[in-house]
GROMACS .gro file of C-alpha atoms in nm:
model
  207
    1UNK     CA    1   0.027   0.021  -0.004
    2UNK     CA    2   0.289   0.264   0.082
    3UNK     CA    3   0.463   0.162  -0.277
    4UNK     CA    4   0.076   0.285  -0.398
    5UNK     CA    5   0.116   0.643  -0.223
    6UNK     CA    6  -0.103   0.534   0.033
    7UNK     CA    7  -0.030   0.693   0.382
    8UNK     CA    8  -0.093   0.454   0.672
    9UNK     CA    9  -0.146   0.593   1.036
   10UNK     CA   10  -0.204   0.296   1.295
   11UNK     CA   11  -0.245   0.286   1.695
   12UNK     CA   12  -0.270  -0.053   1.866
   13UNK     CA   13  -0.576  -0.210   1.676
   14UNK     CA   14  -0.716   0.146   1.548
   15UNK     CA   15  -0.567   0.220   1.160
   16UNK     CA   16  -0.619   0.496   0.891
   17UNK     CA   17  -0.515   0.437   0.519
   18UNK     CA   18  -0.533   0.752   0.344
   19UNK     CA   19  -0.597   0.722  -0.017
   20UNK     CA   20  -0.557   0.969  -0.294
   21UNK     CA   21  -0.901   0.814  -0.471
   22UNK     CA   22  -1.261   0.614  -0.335
   23UNK     CA   23  -1.154   0.380  -0.593
   24UNK     CA   24  -0.815   0.339  -0.438
   25UNK     CA   25  -0.986   0.365  -0.099
   26UNK     CA   26  -1.257   0.090  -0.205
   27UNK     CA   27  -0.923  -0.144  -0.312
   28UNK     CA   28  -0.727  -0.099  -0.011
   29UNK     CA   29  -1.001  -0.148   0.206
   30UNK     CA   30  -1.041  -0.527   0.038
   31UNK     CA   31  -0.721  -0.610   0.074
   32UNK     CA   32  -0.709  -0.512   0.458
   33UNK     CA   33  -1.020  -0.702   0.506
   34UNK     CA   34  -0.927  -0.987   0.297
   35UNK     CA   35  -0.579  -1.022   0.488
   36UNK     CA   36  -0.694  -0.914   0.849
   37UNK     CA   37  -0.954  -1.172   0.843
   38UNK     CA   38  -0.749  -1.464   0.597
   39UNK     CA   39  -0.470  -1.436   0.717
   40UNK     CA   40  -0.450  -1.283   1.062
   41UNK     CA   41  -0.754  -1.477   1.152
   42UNK     CA   42  -0.906  -1.133   1.281
   43UNK     CA   43  -1.211  -0.986   1.308
   44UNK     CA   44  -1.249  -0.672   1.128
   45UNK     CA   45  -1.517  -0.429   1.332
   46UNK     CA   46  -1.799  -0.341   1.005
   47UNK     CA   47  -1.943  -0.093   1.267
   48UNK     CA   48  -1.637   0.122   1.331
   49UNK     CA   49  -1.440   0.060   0.931
   50UNK     CA   50  -1.591   0.265   0.685
   51UNK     CA   51  -1.474   0.517   0.416
   52UNK     CA   52  -1.498   0.875   0.402
   53UNK     CA   53  -1.389   1.189   0.261
   54UNK     CA   54  -1.118   1.435   0.491
   55UNK     CA   55  -1.366   1.723   0.481
   56UNK     CA   56  -1.621   1.521   0.651
   57UNK     CA   57  -1.375   1.476   0.907
   58UNK     CA   58  -1.249   1.135   1.002
   59UNK     CA   59  -1.340   1.012   1.366
   60UNK     CA   60  -0.956   0.852   1.510
   61UNK     CA   61  -0.847   0.847   1.858
   62UNK     CA   62  -1.069   1.087   2.030
   63UNK     CA   63  -1.012   1.369   1.796
   64UNK     CA   64  -1.224   1.436   1.472
   65UNK     CA   65  -0.914   1.498   1.143
   66UNK     CA   66  -1.015   1.750   0.853
   67UNK     CA   67  -0.822   1.897   0.566
   68UNK     CA   68  -0.734   2.227   0.766
   69UNK     CA   69  -0.869   2.144   1.133
   70UNK     CA   70  -0.827   1.899   1.428
   71UNK     CA   71  -1.070   1.948   1.693
   72UNK     CA   72  -1.184   1.703   1.939
   73UNK     CA   73  -1.480   1.484   1.964
   74UNK     CA   74  -1.790   1.616   2.098
   75UNK     CA   75  -1.833   1.328   2.310
   76UNK     CA   76  -1.499   1.321   2.447
   77UNK     CA   77  -1.549   1.730   2.623
   78UNK     CA   78  -1.920   1.592   2.753
   79UNK     CA   79  -1.724   1.304   2.930
   80UNK     CA   80  -1.509   1.513   3.091
   81UNK     CA   81  -1.761   1.808   3.228
   82UNK     CA   82  -1.921   1.459   3.377
   83UNK     CA   83  -1.650   1.383   3.533
   84UNK     CA   84  -1.562   1.750   3.663
   85UNK     CA   85  -1.922   1.759   3.792
   86UNK     CA   86  -1.902   1.485   4.001
   87UNK     CA   87  -1.531   1.593   4.124
   88UNK     CA   88  -1.717   1.971   4.191
   89UNK     CA   89  -2.001   1.905   4.365
   90UNK     CA   90  -2.154   2.187   4.630
   91UNK     CA   91  -2.159   1.959   4.920
   92UNK     CA   92  -1.818   1.827   4.884
   93UNK     CA   93  -1.636   1.828   5.285
   94UNK     CA   94  -1.319   1.881   5.101
   95UNK     CA   95  -1.173   2.250   5.121
   96UNK     CA   96  -1.172   2.493   4.742
   97UNK     CA   97  -0.769   2.404   4.755
   98UNK     CA   98  -0.779   2.061   4.837
   99UNK     CA   99  -1.102   2.037   4.518
  100UNK     CA  100  -0.890   2.126   4.285
  101UNK     CA  101  -0.526   1.964   4.414
  102UNK     CA  102  -0.787   1.691   4.282
  103UNK     CA  103  -0.895   1.846   3.938
  104UNK     CA  104  -0.589   1.942   3.851
  105UNK     CA  105  -0.402   1.599   3.686
  106UNK     CA  106  -0.763   1.538   3.535
  107UNK     CA  107  -0.699   1.831   3.371
  108UNK     CA  108  -0.341   1.810   3.301
  109UNK     CA  109  -0.406   1.442   3.161
  110UNK     CA  110  -0.721   1.599   2.931
  111UNK     CA  111  -0.502   1.831   2.818
  112UNK     CA  112  -0.165   1.635   2.755
  113UNK     CA  113  -0.367   1.384   2.550
  114UNK     CA  114  -0.575   1.620   2.328
  115UNK     CA  115  -0.328   1.984   2.262
  116UNK     CA  116  -0.311   1.878   1.938
  117UNK     CA  117  -0.633   1.956   1.877
  118UNK     CA  118  -0.757   2.332   1.744
  119UNK     CA  119  -0.969   2.344   2.095
  120UNK     CA  120  -0.872   2.692   2.189
  121UNK     CA  121  -1.215   2.790   2.232
  122UNK     CA  122  -1.417   2.480   2.357
  123UNK     CA  123  -1.107   2.515   2.677
  124UNK     CA  124  -1.200   2.838   2.730
  125UNK     CA  125  -1.552   2.736   2.789
  126UNK     CA  126  -1.510   2.476   2.974
  127UNK     CA  127  -1.244   2.677   3.227
  128UNK     CA  128  -1.512   2.959   3.265
  129UNK     CA  129  -1.784   2.678   3.367
  130UNK     CA  130  -1.530   2.498   3.583
  131UNK     CA  131  -1.445   2.863   3.786
  132UNK     CA  132  -1.845   2.900   3.832
  133UNK     CA  133  -1.828   2.559   4.012
  134UNK     CA  134  -1.571   2.649   4.218
  135UNK     CA  135  -1.699   2.973   4.300
  136UNK     CA  136  -2.036   2.784   4.378
  137UNK     CA  137  -1.878   2.540   4.604
  138UNK     CA  138  -1.667   2.837   4.855
  139UNK     CA  139  -2.021   3.015   4.847
  140UNK     CA  140  -2.236   2.712   5.018
  141UNK     CA  141  -1.900   2.668   5.198
  142UNK     CA  142  -1.910   3.034   5.378
  143UNK     CA  143  -2.291   2.966   5.439
  144UNK     CA  144  -2.343   3.319   5.533
  145UNK     CA  145  -2.313   3.730   5.303
  146UNK     CA  146  -2.166   3.811   5.607
  147UNK     CA  147  -1.853   3.628   5.517
  148UNK     CA  148  -1.852   3.729   5.147
  149UNK     CA  149  -1.901   4.055   5.197
  150UNK     CA  150  -1.571   3.979   5.454
  151UNK     CA  151  -1.360   3.867   5.141
  152UNK     CA  152  -1.424   4.186   4.937
  153UNK     CA  153  -1.359   4.419   5.253
  154UNK     CA  154  -1.059   4.256   5.272
  155UNK     CA  155  -0.987   4.257   4.874
  156UNK     CA  156  -1.047   4.690   4.931
  157UNK     CA  157  -1.384   4.689   4.779
  158UNK     CA  158  -1.609   4.975   4.982
  159UNK     CA  159  -1.970   5.040   4.973
  160UNK     CA  160  -2.311   4.819   5.065
  161UNK     CA  161  -2.285   4.484   4.945
  162UNK     CA  162  -2.641   4.325   4.896
  163UNK     CA  163  -2.695   4.011   5.067
  164UNK     CA  164  -2.743   3.677   4.798
  165UNK     CA  165  -2.872   3.265   4.876
  166UNK     CA  166  -2.502   3.136   4.886
  167UNK     CA  167  -2.592   2.798   4.729
  168UNK     CA  168  -2.786   2.940   4.467
  169UNK     CA  169  -2.627   2.813   4.089
  170UNK     CA  170  -2.657   3.173   3.897
  171UNK     CA  171  -2.514   3.357   4.223
  172UNK     CA  172  -2.235   3.171   4.163
  173UNK     CA  173  -2.157   3.374   3.786
  174UNK     CA  174  -2.278   3.713   4.020
  175UNK     CA  175  -2.002   4.038   4.007
  176UNK     CA  176  -1.980   3.976   4.392
  177UNK     CA  177  -1.891   3.600   4.392
  178UNK     CA  178  -1.621   3.702   4.118
  179UNK     CA  179  -1.516   3.963   4.279
  180UNK     CA  180  -1.482   3.801   4.568
  181UNK     CA  181  -1.264   3.468   4.393
  182UNK     CA  182  -1.113   3.601   4.091
  183UNK     CA  183  -0.948   3.426   3.821
  184UNK     CA  184  -0.638   3.521   3.948
  185UNK     CA  185  -0.684   3.391   4.280
  186UNK     CA  186  -0.813   3.051   4.156
  187UNK     CA  187  -0.511   2.989   3.915
  188UNK     CA  188  -0.222   3.180   4.110
  189UNK     CA  189  -0.284   3.146   4.434
  190UNK     CA  190  -0.487   2.804   4.460
  191UNK     CA  191  -0.324   2.690   4.116
  192UNK     CA  192  -0.537   2.557   3.933
  193UNK     CA  193  -0.464   2.420   3.591
  194UNK     CA  194  -0.610   2.643   3.343
  195UNK     CA  195  -0.682   2.518   3.019
  196UNK     CA  196  -0.714   2.797   2.831
  197UNK     CA  197  -0.374   2.898   2.875
  198UNK     CA  198  -0.210   2.647   2.746
  199UNK     CA  199  -0.077   2.614   2.373
  200UNK     CA  200  -0.317   2.350   2.174
  201UNK     CA  201  -0.349   2.258   1.820
  202UNK     CA  202   0.003   2.181   1.802
  203UNK     CA  203   0.115   1.992   1.487
  204UNK     CA  204   0.428   1.732   1.470
  205UNK     CA  205   0.668   1.643   1.219
  206UNK     CA  206   0.595   1.296   1.057
  207UNK     CA  207   0.901   1.114   1.093
   0.00000   0.00000   0.00000
């Protein structure tokens, strides 16, 4: 196949065969299936094996590869959010620093795997959502608006502050919550790993 100009990408038992035309791809699929099932006695997964054009996006190893982009599959982002949701429940008994300490390996691992994708926008949105969840945890642990107000005065905010519901998801995005717990406090002081500040869309040379 390589002698015919086809490009082959393989990771464990997942394989892409990149061809220059549809007839060439159909022939490569028939040859590969015949060899794998006939010579090697393996079973080709018919539900996953198919022909597609790069302009339609090629799903491979958690990403979708297009002619000029690589994006993360939506189901992978949903799975990450579901995991983070469990780790950032408002009834957690851990303080915010401990919650962040447990989150960071998950965030770093996700980025390490998917940083080749063009994912700056979803990473920005994900971090905004995650910071809101962390603020919701802290508001609930403060219990009373007076503790939120004390925090604001410690940060030199002046004036009369309104009382807000400390267990409200909506209020976790309020200006008072953002003033009391700014992004730099979560990242610089508590050490939250910031997916949106990392370089993504990396392309590596083929060797």
